[in-house]
Coordinates of C-alpha atoms in Angstrom, one line a residue:
Chain A
M1 CA 7.8 2.5 -60.9
E2 CA 9.3 -0.3 -63.3
N3 CA 8.3 -2.5 -60.7
V4 CA 4.7 -1.5 -61.0
V5 CA 4.4 -1.9 -64.4
A6 CA 6.2 -5.4 -64.2
K7 CA 3.7 -6.4 -61.4
N8 CA 0.7 -5.3 -63.5
E9 CA 2.0 -7.0 -66.8
Q10 CA 2.2 -10.2 -64.5
I11 CA -1.3 -9.8 -63.2
N12 CA -2.2 -9.2 -66.9
K13 CA -0.6 -12.4 -68.1
E14 CA -2.6 -14.5 -65.3
L15 CA -5.7 -13.4 -66.1
L16 CA -5.4 -13.8 -69.7
Q17 CA -4.0 -17.4 -69.0
R18 CA -6.9 -18.1 -66.6
E19 CA -9.5 -16.7 -69.4
R20 CA -7.6 -19.0 -71.7
K21 CA -7.8 -21.7 -69.7
N22 CA -11.7 -21.1 -69.0
K23 CA -12.0 -21.0 -72.9
A24 CA -10.5 -24.6 -73.4
R25 CA -12.7 -25.9 -70.6
R26 CA -15.8 -24.7 -72.4
N27 CA -14.4 -25.6 -75.5
R28 CA -13.3 -29.0 -74.4
L29 CA -16.8 -29.5 -72.9
A30 CA -18.5 -28.2 -76.4
L31 CA -16.3 -30.7 -78.1
E32 CA -17.0 -33.4 -75.5
L33 CA -20.8 -33.2 -75.1
P34 CA -21.8 -34.9 -78.4
L35 CA -19.6 -37.8 -77.6
H36 CA -21.4 -38.4 -74.1
I37 CA -24.7 -37.7 -75.9
M38 CA -24.1 -40.4 -78.8
L39 CA -23.1 -42.8 -75.8
I40 CA -26.6 -42.5 -74.1
P41 CA -28.6 -45.0 -76.0
G42 CA -25.9 -47.7 -75.6
I43 CA -25.7 -46.7 -71.7
I44 CA -29.6 -47.5 -71.2
V45 CA -29.8 -50.6 -73.1
T46 CA -26.7 -51.8 -71.2
L47 CA -27.6 -50.4 -67.9
I48 CA -31.2 -52.4 -68.2
Y49 CA -30.5 -55.6 -70.2
A50 CA -26.5 -56.3 -69.3
Y51 CA -26.5 -54.5 -65.5
G52 CA -30.3 -55.6 -64.7
P53 CA -29.6 -59.3 -65.2
M54 CA -26.4 -58.9 -63.0
F55 CA -28.3 -56.9 -60.0
G56 CA -31.1 -60.1 -60.8
I57 CA -28.2 -62.4 -59.4
I58 CA -29.3 -61.7 -56.0
M59 CA -32.6 -64.3 -56.5
A60 CA -30.1 -66.6 -56.1
F61 CA -29.9 -65.8 -52.4
Q62 CA -33.4 -65.9 -52.0
K63 CA -36.7 -67.9 -52.6
F64 CA -37.7 -65.7 -55.5
N65 CA -41.2 -65.2 -56.0
P66 CA -42.0 -63.5 -59.2
S67 CA -44.7 -61.7 -57.8
L68 CA -42.9 -60.1 -54.8
G69 CA -40.0 -59.2 -57.3
F70 CA -36.5 -59.2 -56.2
T71 CA -37.1 -56.7 -52.9
G72 CA -40.1 -58.4 -51.8
S73 CA -39.0 -61.7 -52.0
K74 CA -37.6 -64.1 -49.0
W75 CA -33.8 -64.1 -48.4
V76 CA -32.7 -68.0 -47.7
G77 CA -28.7 -67.2 -47.9
L78 CA -26.4 -69.9 -49.6
K79 CA -29.7 -72.6 -49.3
N80 CA -30.0 -72.5 -52.8
F81 CA -26.3 -73.8 -53.3
R82 CA -26.6 -76.3 -50.5
F83 CA -29.7 -77.6 -53.0
I84 CA -27.9 -77.5 -56.3
F85 CA -24.7 -79.0 -54.9
H86 CA -26.7 -82.1 -53.7
L87 CA -28.1 -82.4 -57.3
P88 CA -26.8 -85.5 -59.1
D89 CA -27.9 -83.5 -62.2
F90 CA -25.5 -80.9 -61.5
S91 CA -22.3 -82.6 -60.9
Q92 CA -23.1 -84.8 -64.1
A93 CA -23.8 -81.6 -66.1
F94 CA -20.8 -79.9 -64.8
K95 CA -18.5 -82.8 -66.0
N96 CA -20.6 -83.2 -69.5
S97 CA -19.5 -79.5 -70.1
L98 CA -15.9 -79.7 -69.4
Y99 CA -15.7 -83.0 -71.2
I100 CA -17.4 -82.0 -74.1
S101 CA -15.8 -78.3 -74.7
L102 CA -12.3 -79.9 -74.4
L103 CA -12.7 -82.1 -76.8
K104 CA -14.1 -79.3 -79.2
I105 CA -11.4 -77.0 -78.3
I106 CA -8.7 -79.4 -79.1
V107 CA -10.6 -81.1 -82.1
G108 CA -11.6 -77.7 -83.4
L109 CA -8.0 -76.3 -83.3
M110 CA -6.7 -79.8 -84.9
V111 CA -8.6 -79.9 -88.0
P112 CA -8.9 -76.1 -89.0
L113 CA -4.9 -76.0 -88.8
I114 CA -4.6 -79.2 -90.8
L115 CA -6.8 -77.8 -93.2
S116 CA -5.0 -74.6 -93.5
L117 CA -1.5 -76.2 -94.2
L118 CA -3.4 -78.4 -97.0
I119 CA -5.3 -75.3 -98.5
N120 CA -2.0 -73.4 -98.5
E121 CA -0.3 -76.3 -100.9
V122 CA -3.0 -75.7 -103.4
S123 CA -1.5 -73.9 -106.2
K124 CA -5.0 -73.0 -108.1
N125 CA -6.5 -69.7 -107.0
W126 CA -10.0 -70.8 -108.0
F127 CA -9.7 -74.0 -106.3
K128 CA -8.6 -72.4 -102.9
K129 CA -11.3 -70.1 -103.3
F130 CA -14.0 -72.3 -103.8
V131 CA -13.0 -74.7 -101.1
Q132 CA -12.6 -72.0 -98.4
T133 CA -16.4 -70.6 -99.7
S134 CA -17.5 -74.1 -99.2
I135 CA -16.4 -74.7 -95.8
F136 CA -17.6 -71.6 -94.3
I137 CA -21.3 -72.5 -95.3
P138 CA -22.3 -74.7 -92.0
Y139 CA -20.9 -71.7 -90.2
F140 CA -24.0 -69.5 -91.3
L141 CA -26.7 -72.2 -90.8
S142 CA -28.5 -71.8 -87.6
W143 CA -28.6 -75.0 -85.1
A144 CA -32.5 -75.1 -85.8
V145 CA -31.6 -75.7 -89.4
L146 CA -28.5 -77.8 -88.8
G147 CA -30.5 -79.7 -86.1
G148 CA -32.9 -80.9 -89.1
I149 CA -30.3 -81.9 -91.0
I150 CA -28.3 -83.7 -88.5
F151 CA -31.6 -85.5 -87.3
E152 CA -32.0 -86.6 -91.0
I153 CA -28.2 -87.7 -91.7
F154 CA -27.6 -89.7 -88.7
S155 CA -31.1 -91.3 -88.6
L156 CA -31.4 -95.1 -88.3
K157 CA -32.0 -94.8 -92.4
G158 CA -29.9 -92.0 -93.1
P159 CA -26.8 -91.6 -95.3
V160 CA -24.3 -92.5 -92.5
N161 CA -26.0 -95.8 -91.5
L162 CA -26.5 -96.6 -95.1
M163 CA -23.0 -96.3 -96.0
L164 CA -22.0 -98.3 -92.6
G165 CA -24.5 -100.8 -94.0
R166 CA -22.5 -101.4 -96.9
I167 CA -19.4 -102.7 -94.8
G168 CA -21.6 -104.4 -92.6
I169 CA -22.0 -102.7 -89.3
E170 CA -25.5 -102.4 -87.9
P171 CA -27.2 -99.2 -87.8
I172 CA -26.7 -97.0 -84.9
Y173 CA -28.5 -94.6 -83.0
F174 CA -26.1 -92.3 -82.7
L175 CA -28.3 -89.2 -81.1
G176 CA -29.9 -91.7 -78.7
D177 CA -26.6 -93.6 -77.5
N178 CA -24.7 -92.0 -74.6
K179 CA -21.7 -93.5 -75.8
W180 CA -22.2 -91.8 -79.6
F181 CA -23.5 -88.8 -78.2
P182 CA -20.7 -86.5 -76.8
F183 CA -18.7 -87.7 -80.1
I184 CA -21.7 -86.4 -82.5
L185 CA -21.8 -83.1 -80.7
V186 CA -17.8 -82.5 -81.2
T187 CA -17.9 -83.9 -84.9
T188 CA -21.0 -81.5 -85.7
D189 CA -19.3 -78.4 -84.0
V190 CA -16.2 -78.7 -85.3
W191 CA -18.0 -79.3 -88.9
K192 CA -20.1 -76.1 -88.5
S193 CA -17.2 -73.9 -87.1
M194 CA -14.0 -75.0 -88.7
G195 CA -14.2 -72.5 -91.6
Y196 CA -13.5 -69.8 -89.0
N197 CA -10.5 -70.7 -87.5
M198 CA -9.2 -71.8 -91.0
V199 CA -9.6 -68.1 -92.2
V200 CA -7.8 -67.1 -89.5
F201 CA -4.7 -69.6 -89.8
L202 CA -4.6 -69.1 -93.4
A203 CA -4.0 -65.0 -92.7
A204 CA -1.4 -66.3 -90.4
I205 CA 0.2 -68.6 -93.3
T206 CA 0.4 -65.2 -95.9
N207 CA 1.9 -63.5 -92.8
I208 CA 5.1 -65.7 -92.8
N209 CA 8.0 -63.8 -94.6
P210 CA 8.5 -65.5 -97.7
S211 CA 12.3 -65.1 -97.8
L212 CA 12.3 -67.4 -95.0
Y213 CA 11.2 -70.3 -97.3
E214 CA 13.7 -69.1 -100.4
A215 CA 16.6 -69.5 -97.8
A216 CA 15.3 -73.0 -96.5
A217 CA 14.7 -74.1 -100.4
V218 CA 18.8 -73.1 -101.0
D219 CA 19.6 -75.4 -98.1
G220 CA 18.0 -78.1 -99.7
A221 CA 14.8 -78.1 -97.1
N222 CA 11.8 -80.0 -99.0
R223 CA 8.3 -79.2 -98.6
W224 CA 7.8 -81.3 -95.8
K225 CA 10.5 -79.7 -93.7
Q226 CA 9.7 -76.1 -94.9
T227 CA 6.2 -76.8 -93.5
F228 CA 7.7 -78.2 -90.0
H229 CA 10.4 -75.7 -89.4
I230 CA 9.1 -72.4 -91.0
T231 CA 5.3 -72.7 -91.7
L232 CA 4.4 -74.3 -87.7
P233 CA 6.8 -72.4 -86.0
G234 CA 5.5 -69.2 -87.8
M235 CA 1.7 -69.9 -86.8
M236 CA 2.4 -70.8 -83.2
P237 CA 1.5 -67.3 -81.9
I238 CA -1.9 -67.5 -83.1
I239 CA -2.4 -70.9 -82.0
I240 CA -1.3 -70.6 -78.4
L241 CA -3.2 -67.1 -78.6
I242 CA -6.5 -69.3 -79.7
C243 CA -5.5 -71.9 -77.2
T244 CA -5.5 -69.4 -74.3
L245 CA -8.4 -67.2 -75.2
S246 CA -11.0 -70.5 -75.5
I247 CA -9.5 -71.4 -71.7
G248 CA -12.2 -68.4 -70.8
S249 CA -15.4 -70.3 -72.6
I250 CA -14.1 -73.9 -71.3
L251 CA -18.0 -74.0 -69.6
N252 CA -19.8 -73.0 -72.8
A253 CA -20.1 -76.2 -74.0
G254 CA -22.3 -75.2 -76.8
F255 CA -26.0 -74.4 -75.7
E256 CA -28.0 -73.9 -79.0
Q257 CA -26.4 -77.0 -80.1
V258 CA -27.2 -79.5 -77.1
L259 CA -30.9 -78.0 -76.6
M260 CA -31.2 -78.8 -80.3
L261 CA -30.0 -82.5 -80.4
Y262 CA -30.1 -83.8 -77.1
S263 CA -33.2 -86.0 -75.6
P264 CA -33.9 -87.2 -72.4
P265 CA -32.1 -90.9 -73.1
V266 CA -28.6 -88.8 -73.8
F267 CA -29.2 -86.6 -70.8
R268 CA -26.5 -88.5 -69.0
S269 CA -23.6 -88.0 -71.6
G270 CA -25.0 -84.8 -73.0
D271 CA -26.6 -82.5 -70.3
I272 CA -24.4 -79.2 -70.1
I273 CA -24.8 -76.9 -67.5
D274 CA -26.5 -74.1 -69.8
T275 CA -29.5 -76.4 -70.7
L276 CA -29.6 -77.9 -66.9
V277 CA -30.0 -73.9 -66.4
Y278 CA -32.8 -73.9 -69.0
R279 CA -34.6 -77.3 -67.7
L280 CA -34.1 -76.1 -64.2
G281 CA -35.3 -72.6 -64.6
L282 CA -37.8 -71.8 -67.4
I283 CA -39.5 -75.7 -67.6
D284 CA -39.3 -76.5 -64.1
G285 CA -40.0 -73.1 -62.7
Q286 CA -37.3 -73.5 -60.2
L287 CA -35.9 -69.8 -60.6
S288 CA -34.0 -69.5 -57.5
P289 CA -31.9 -72.6 -57.7
A290 CA -31.6 -72.4 -61.7
A291 CA -29.8 -68.7 -61.2
A292 CA -27.6 -70.0 -58.4
V293 CA -26.5 -72.7 -60.8
G294 CA -25.9 -69.8 -63.3
L295 CA -23.9 -67.7 -60.7
F296 CA -21.6 -70.5 -60.1
K297 CA -21.2 -71.0 -64.1
S298 CA -20.6 -67.1 -64.4
L299 CA -18.3 -66.7 -61.6
I300 CA -16.0 -69.8 -62.8
S301 CA -16.0 -68.6 -66.4
L302 CA -15.2 -64.8 -65.1
T303 CA -12.1 -66.1 -63.2
L304 CA -11.2 -68.2 -66.2
V305 CA -11.3 -65.2 -68.7
S306 CA -9.4 -63.0 -66.6
I307 CA -6.8 -65.5 -66.2
S308 CA -7.1 -66.3 -70.0
Y309 CA -6.6 -62.9 -71.1
Y310 CA -3.8 -61.9 -68.6
L311 CA -1.9 -64.8 -70.3
A312 CA -2.5 -63.2 -73.8
Y313 CA -1.7 -60.1 -73.0
K314 CA 1.6 -61.5 -71.4
V315 CA 2.5 -64.3 -73.8
S316 CA 1.1 -62.4 -77.2
D317 CA 1.0 -58.6 -75.9
Y318 CA -2.9 -59.2 -77.2
R319 CA -5.4 -56.4 -76.2
I320 CA -9.3 -56.4 -77.0
F321 CA -9.1 -52.7 -77.2
Chain B
M1 CA 17.3 -87.0 -107.7
I2 CA 14.9 -84.1 -109.2
H3 CA 12.5 -86.6 -111.2
K4 CA 11.8 -88.6 -108.3
A5 CA 10.7 -85.2 -106.0
D6 CA 9.0 -84.2 -108.8
W7 CA 6.9 -87.5 -109.0
K8 CA 6.4 -87.3 -105.0
R9 CA 5.1 -83.7 -105.6
K10 CA 2.6 -84.4 -107.8
I11 CA 1.1 -87.3 -106.0
F12 CA 0.9 -85.0 -103.0
I13 CA -0.7 -82.6 -105.0
L14 CA -3.3 -85.3 -106.5
C15 CA -4.2 -86.7 -103.3
N16 CA -4.3 -83.0 -101.6
T17 CA -6.8 -82.3 -104.2
L18 CA -9.0 -85.0 -103.8
F19 CA -9.0 -85.0 -100.0
L20 CA -9.9 -81.4 -100.2
T21 CA -12.6 -82.0 -102.5
L22 CA -14.3 -84.5 -100.0
V23 CA -13.7 -82.1 -97.5
T24 CA -15.9 -79.6 -99.6
L25 CA -18.6 -82.3 -100.5
I26 CA -18.8 -82.9 -96.8
S27 CA -19.4 -79.0 -96.0
I28 CA -21.9 -78.5 -98.9
F29 CA -23.7 -82.2 -98.5
P30 CA -26.2 -81.5 -96.3
I31 CA -27.7 -78.2 -97.8
V32 CA -27.4 -80.1 -101.6
H33 CA -29.3 -82.9 -100.0
L34 CA -31.8 -81.0 -98.3
L35 CA -32.7 -79.3 -101.6
A36 CA -32.5 -82.6 -103.5
V37 CA -35.0 -84.1 -100.9
S38 CA -37.2 -81.4 -100.8
L39 CA -38.0 -81.6 -104.7
S40 CA -38.3 -85.6 -104.7
S41 CA -41.4 -87.3 -105.1
N42 CA -42.6 -88.2 -101.2
V43 CA -42.2 -92.0 -102.5
A44 CA -38.4 -91.7 -103.2
A45 CA -37.7 -89.3 -100.4
N46 CA -39.2 -91.8 -97.7
A47 CA -37.4 -94.9 -98.9
G48 CA -34.3 -92.7 -98.2
V49 CA -32.8 -93.3 -101.5
V50 CA -32.4 -89.5 -102.6
K51 CA -28.6 -88.1 -102.0
M52 CA -27.5 -85.0 -103.9
I53 CA -29.8 -85.3 -107.2
P54 CA -33.8 -85.1 -106.7
V55 CA -35.6 -88.7 -107.6
G56 CA -39.0 -88.2 -109.2
F57 CA -38.8 -84.4 -109.5
T58 CA -41.6 -82.3 -108.2
L59 CA -42.2 -79.0 -106.6
E60 CA -45.4 -80.0 -105.0
A61 CA -43.9 -79.1 -101.3
Y62 CA -43.0 -75.7 -102.5
K63 CA -46.6 -75.1 -103.9
F64 CA -47.8 -76.4 -100.6
L65 CA -45.6 -74.0 -98.6
M66 CA -46.8 -70.8 -100.5
E67 CA -50.1 -71.4 -99.2
K68 CA -49.3 -72.9 -95.7
S69 CA -50.3 -69.6 -93.7
D70 CA -48.2 -70.7 -90.3
F71 CA -44.9 -71.0 -92.4
L72 CA -45.7 -67.8 -94.1
I73 CA -46.4 -65.9 -91.3
A74 CA -43.0 -67.0 -89.1
F75 CA -41.2 -66.1 -92.0
G76 CA -42.6 -62.6 -92.1
I77 CA -42.0 -62.3 -88.6
S78 CA -38.3 -63.1 -89.4
L79 CA -38.0 -60.6 -92.0
K80 CA -39.7 -57.9 -89.7
R81 CA -37.0 -58.8 -86.9
V82 CA -33.9 -58.7 -89.2
A83 CA -35.1 -55.6 -90.8
L84 CA -35.9 -53.9 -87.5
G85 CA -32.8 -55.8 -85.3
T86 CA -30.7 -55.0 -87.8
T87 CA -31.4 -51.5 -88.2
I88 CA -31.2 -50.7 -84.4
N89 CA -27.9 -53.2 -84.2
M90 CA -25.8 -51.1 -86.6
V91 CA -27.0 -47.6 -85.2
M92 CA -26.1 -48.6 -81.9
V93 CA -22.6 -50.0 -82.9
I94 CA -21.5 -46.9 -84.6
L95 CA -22.8 -44.4 -82.1
T96 CA -21.0 -46.0 -79.6
A97 CA -17.9 -47.3 -81.4
Y98 CA -17.5 -43.5 -82.4
P99 CA -16.6 -41.9 -79.0
L100 CA -14.6 -44.7 -77.7
S101 CA -12.4 -44.5 -80.6
K102 CA -11.1 -41.3 -79.4
E103 CA -7.7 -41.3 -77.5
K104 CA -8.3 -40.4 -74.1
S105 CA -6.6 -36.6 -74.6
A106 CA -9.8 -36.0 -76.6
F107 CA -12.3 -37.5 -74.3
K108 CA -11.4 -37.7 -71.0
A109 CA -14.2 -39.8 -69.8
R110 CA -13.2 -42.8 -72.6
T111 CA -11.1 -45.3 -70.1
F112 CA -14.6 -45.3 -67.8
Y113 CA -16.7 -46.0 -70.7
V114 CA -15.1 -48.5 -72.0
W115 CA -14.6 -50.2 -68.8
F116 CA -18.7 -50.1 -68.3
F117 CA -19.1 -51.8 -71.7
A118 CA -16.2 -54.2 -71.9
F119 CA -17.1 -55.7 -68.4
T120 CA -20.5 -57.1 -69.9
M121 CA -18.6 -59.2 -72.4
F122 CA -16.9 -61.3 -69.3
F123 CA -19.8 -61.1 -66.8
G124 CA -23.5 -61.5 -67.2
G125 CA -26.6 -62.4 -65.0
G126 CA -27.5 -65.4 -66.4
L127 CA -30.4 -66.8 -68.3
V128 CA -32.9 -66.6 -65.7
P129 CA -32.5 -62.9 -64.3
A130 CA -32.2 -62.1 -67.6
Y131 CA -35.6 -63.4 -68.6
I132 CA -37.2 -62.0 -65.2
V133 CA -35.9 -58.5 -66.7
I134 CA -37.2 -58.6 -70.0
Q135 CA -40.8 -59.7 -68.6
R136 CA -40.6 -56.8 -66.1
T137 CA -39.7 -54.6 -68.7
G138 CA -42.9 -55.6 -70.4
L139 CA -41.5 -56.7 -73.6
M140 CA -42.6 -60.3 -73.4
N141 CA -44.5 -61.5 -76.6
T142 CA -43.8 -58.5 -78.7
L143 CA -40.9 -58.4 -81.2
W144 CA -38.9 -56.0 -79.2
A145 CA -38.1 -58.9 -76.8
L146 CA -35.7 -59.9 -79.7
V147 CA -34.2 -56.9 -80.6
I148 CA -33.8 -54.3 -77.4
P149 CA -32.3 -56.5 -75.2
G150 CA -28.8 -57.3 -77.6
A151 CA -29.3 -53.8 -79.4
L152 CA -25.7 -53.3 -78.6
N153 CA -23.4 -56.1 -79.4
V154 CA -20.3 -55.2 -77.6
W155 CA -17.8 -57.4 -79.9
N156 CA -18.9 -56.0 -83.1
M157 CA -18.8 -52.5 -81.0
V158 CA -15.0 -53.2 -80.3
M159 CA -14.3 -54.5 -83.5
L160 CA -15.3 -51.3 -85.1
L161 CA -13.7 -49.2 -82.6
N162 CA -10.1 -50.8 -83.5
F163 CA -11.4 -50.1 -86.7
F164 CA -11.9 -46.4 -86.2
R165 CA -8.8 -46.3 -84.2
G166 CA -6.8 -47.4 -87.2
I167 CA -8.1 -44.1 -89.4
P168 CA -5.6 -41.4 -89.9
K169 CA -6.1 -38.3 -87.4
E170 CA -5.2 -36.0 -90.3
L171 CA -8.6 -35.8 -91.8
E172 CA -10.3 -35.2 -88.9
E173 CA -8.2 -32.5 -87.3
A174 CA -8.4 -30.7 -90.9
A175 CA -12.6 -31.1 -90.4
I176 CA -12.5 -29.5 -86.8
V177 CA -10.6 -26.3 -88.1
D178 CA -13.0 -26.1 -90.8
G179 CA -15.7 -26.4 -88.0
A180 CA -16.9 -29.7 -88.4
N181 CA -18.9 -30.8 -85.4
H182 CA -18.7 -34.8 -84.2
F183 CA -21.7 -36.1 -86.1
T184 CA -20.3 -34.5 -89.1
I185 CA -17.2 -36.0 -88.8
L186 CA -18.8 -39.6 -88.2
W187 CA -21.0 -39.3 -90.9
K188 CA -18.6 -37.8 -93.5
I189 CA -15.5 -38.9 -92.6
Y190 CA -15.4 -42.2 -90.7
L191 CA -18.6 -44.1 -92.1
P192 CA -17.3 -43.7 -95.7
V193 CA -13.8 -45.2 -95.2
S194 CA -15.0 -48.3 -92.8
K195 CA -17.1 -50.2 -95.5
P196 CA -14.9 -53.2 -95.1
A197 CA -15.7 -53.4 -91.2
L198 CA -19.4 -52.1 -91.4
A199 CA -20.2 -54.6 -94.2
T200 CA -18.6 -57.6 -91.8
I201 CA -20.8 -56.4 -89.1
L202 CA -23.8 -56.1 -91.2
L203 CA -23.5 -59.6 -92.1
F204 CA -23.2 -61.0 -88.8
T205 CA -26.2 -59.2 -87.7
I206 CA -28.0 -60.2 -90.2
V207 CA -27.0 -63.8 -89.7
G208 CA -27.4 -63.6 -86.0
H209 CA -31.1 -61.7 -86.2
W210 CA -32.1 -64.5 -89.1
N211 CA -30.7 -67.5 -87.2
A212 CA -31.9 -67.1 -83.5
W213 CA -34.6 -69.3 -82.3
F214 CA -33.8 -69.5 -78.7
D215 CA -35.2 -66.1 -77.6
G216 CA -38.0 -66.6 -79.7
M217 CA -38.8 -69.7 -78.2
I218 CA -38.3 -68.2 -74.3
Y219 CA -40.0 -64.8 -75.0
M220 CA -43.0 -65.4 -77.1
N221 CA -46.1 -67.0 -75.7
S222 CA -47.8 -68.3 -78.9
P223 CA -46.5 -70.7 -81.6
A224 CA -48.5 -67.9 -83.7
S225 CA -45.9 -65.4 -83.2
Y226 CA -42.6 -67.3 -83.4
P227 CA -39.9 -66.2 -86.0
L228 CA -39.0 -68.6 -88.3
Q229 CA -36.2 -70.2 -86.9
T230 CA -38.1 -71.0 -83.8
Y231 CA -41.0 -72.3 -85.7
L232 CA -38.5 -74.8 -87.3
Y233 CA -36.9 -76.0 -83.9
T234 CA -40.5 -77.0 -83.0
L235 CA -40.8 -78.8 -86.4
V236 CA -37.7 -80.5 -86.2
T237 CA -37.8 -81.3 -82.5
Q238 CA -41.6 -82.3 -82.5
N239 CA -41.3 -84.0 -85.7
F240 CA -44.0 -82.4 -87.6
N241 CA -46.8 -81.1 -85.0
K242 CA -50.3 -82.5 -86.8
K243 CA -52.0 -80.0 -84.8
L244 CA -50.6 -77.2 -86.6
L245 CA -52.4 -78.7 -89.4
T246 CA -55.8 -77.4 -90.6
M247 CA -58.6 -80.0 -92.2
D248 CA -58.1 -78.2 -95.7
D249 CA -54.2 -78.9 -95.3
I250 CA -54.6 -82.4 -94.7
E251 CA -56.9 -82.8 -97.9
R252 CA -54.2 -80.9 -100.0
L253 CA -51.3 -83.1 -97.8
K254 CA -52.0 -86.4 -99.9
N255 CA -49.5 -85.1 -102.7
V256 CA -46.8 -84.3 -100.5
S257 CA -45.1 -86.3 -98.0
E258 CA -44.6 -85.0 -94.5
K259 CA -40.9 -85.4 -95.0
T260 CA -40.1 -83.8 -98.1
L261 CA -42.5 -80.7 -96.4
Q262 CA -40.6 -80.5 -93.6
I263 CA -36.9 -80.5 -95.6
A264 CA -38.6 -77.7 -97.9
Q265 CA -38.9 -75.9 -94.8
I266 CA -35.6 -76.4 -93.5
F267 CA -34.1 -75.4 -96.9
L268 CA -36.3 -72.4 -97.2
G269 CA -34.9 -71.4 -93.7
A270 CA -31.4 -71.4 -94.7
L271 CA -31.7 -70.1 -98.1
P272 CA -31.8 -66.4 -97.4
I273 CA -28.3 -66.6 -95.4
M274 CA -27.0 -68.3 -98.6
L275 CA -28.4 -65.7 -100.9
V276 CA -26.7 -63.1 -98.8
Y277 CA -23.4 -64.7 -98.2
P278 CA -21.4 -64.3 -101.4
F279 CA -22.1 -60.7 -101.7
L280 CA -20.5 -59.7 -98.4
Q281 CA -17.8 -62.5 -98.1
K282 CA -14.8 -60.9 -99.6
Y283 CA -15.5 -58.2 -96.8
F284 CA -15.8 -60.6 -93.9
I285 CA -13.1 -62.8 -94.3
K286 CA -10.9 -59.4 -94.0
G287 CA -13.2 -58.5 -91.0
I288 CA -12.6 -61.8 -89.4
V289 CA -8.8 -61.5 -89.7
V290 CA -8.8 -57.6 -88.6
G291 CA -10.7 -58.5 -85.5
S292 CA -8.9 -62.0 -84.1
V293 CA -5.6 -61.4 -85.6
K294 CA -5.0 -57.5 -84.4
E295 CA -1.2 -56.7 -84.5

């Protein structure tokens, strides 16, 4: 008798549990459904305009004809890749991209680093703010506007040549000379973007424990020594992180900037992969070879980005989300 | 000894102040220079004597521009683009960041969705396939081509997502007990406390839409539908296209040099950003730091 009651109780318990579980599942669905709904617009746009072009990469293996579309165009295997690898412009653009972006990374790191150390030495708060605000202004201007400014400033009769003339230097055609063009690209890019990294570095400096400086001062270390033995080591993690993350963008030498500033005489020193893709594909209409160049670049970038994020994760425990 | 160190420090501070003033000047010189040239007489502008102060002050260039229809049309298109694009971007960023900010225990499919979106940050189809897709989806030569393909900025979304994750869970749990649904929680709890992050994203979105010119150039068929920055690009690179001028324009142009006119247009292209920037600055410095030095 007791056995039966116990068994009944057991069954009742199980039923109750199952019902609870079902209820929980329904509850969970009711709770999670709005979350799925919120994602729908983002998913649609991403599928069409981010994954769509990824699917469109198949045109790099076709002789793409816009009227036939992705499915109707003729497949040609690796012919487009053989074509671009034999293109002299391609290897030139590849070399230029590496050279220009490497210079941009190095100078673009050093200048804000030095500026942030100098600004940190300023004691007046209003001056600090004023400098910081001003340095950030070029960051918000488009390359179309900056292009106009740069053409004006570096023109043969512009302010830069005017000043060089005062010390007896013949006017230099900066934007039309292969010797000078990469230099102009690097300088103007660093000038535009230095405010950003400077803010990041300044934040890193304020995060350093003040008691370290007090201890150093007691030991008789002057400002110079404090900078070298406390401030710089304290900033090392963020410097290393920025370096690592920039590995991934090493083939991005600044598309809009170059497109704005270059001209046929400086193609030799200024043409980069992105501008080559643009000219080849959208100006000359060689859609498939241009897509092949683009795929080549995307694959290298994906590899480098993966490596750099892995390193950033290992070295400084960095995660984007 | 102490006196000597004091003295050295003073010299350093002086040099440092001078140097930083110089850097500041280099940063703001171009924009001040533009303003000065645009307000100068055409003789002075063409002679290249204007630096930071107008020579032979005149408002002729701006008066001319106020009646120059192609400039005004381009300006209008840009304003429309910023209004439409920013609205869409903000809605999309908020709607996407909220579900993805949930823990895996509260939203089972989160990991899958995160990878779905994150992958697009590291790999893309490239310019030509993207162009074909936009052509195929019928956006060509419409304002939608400039706002729909980039409607969800994944970088901004990740930034907001990280900000959302820092919001204390107790607030939300209390609301759930009271029977609030996700939309209410997002609207009443998450958004009000995320103002700094939203302001930063808002600033970057406005600036991004106002400054974009390449997409306008390739997706718009006729210069008449170019947004302002694309218009400026053609203006600067083709060094003032005379074909854009009507006879009436040429008649009135007698008083204005092409140069001051061109410079005035470039200046006006930069002006709106200069006006928004100071108001949002205090937020966005915080935003950059949160976004890049996440600990």
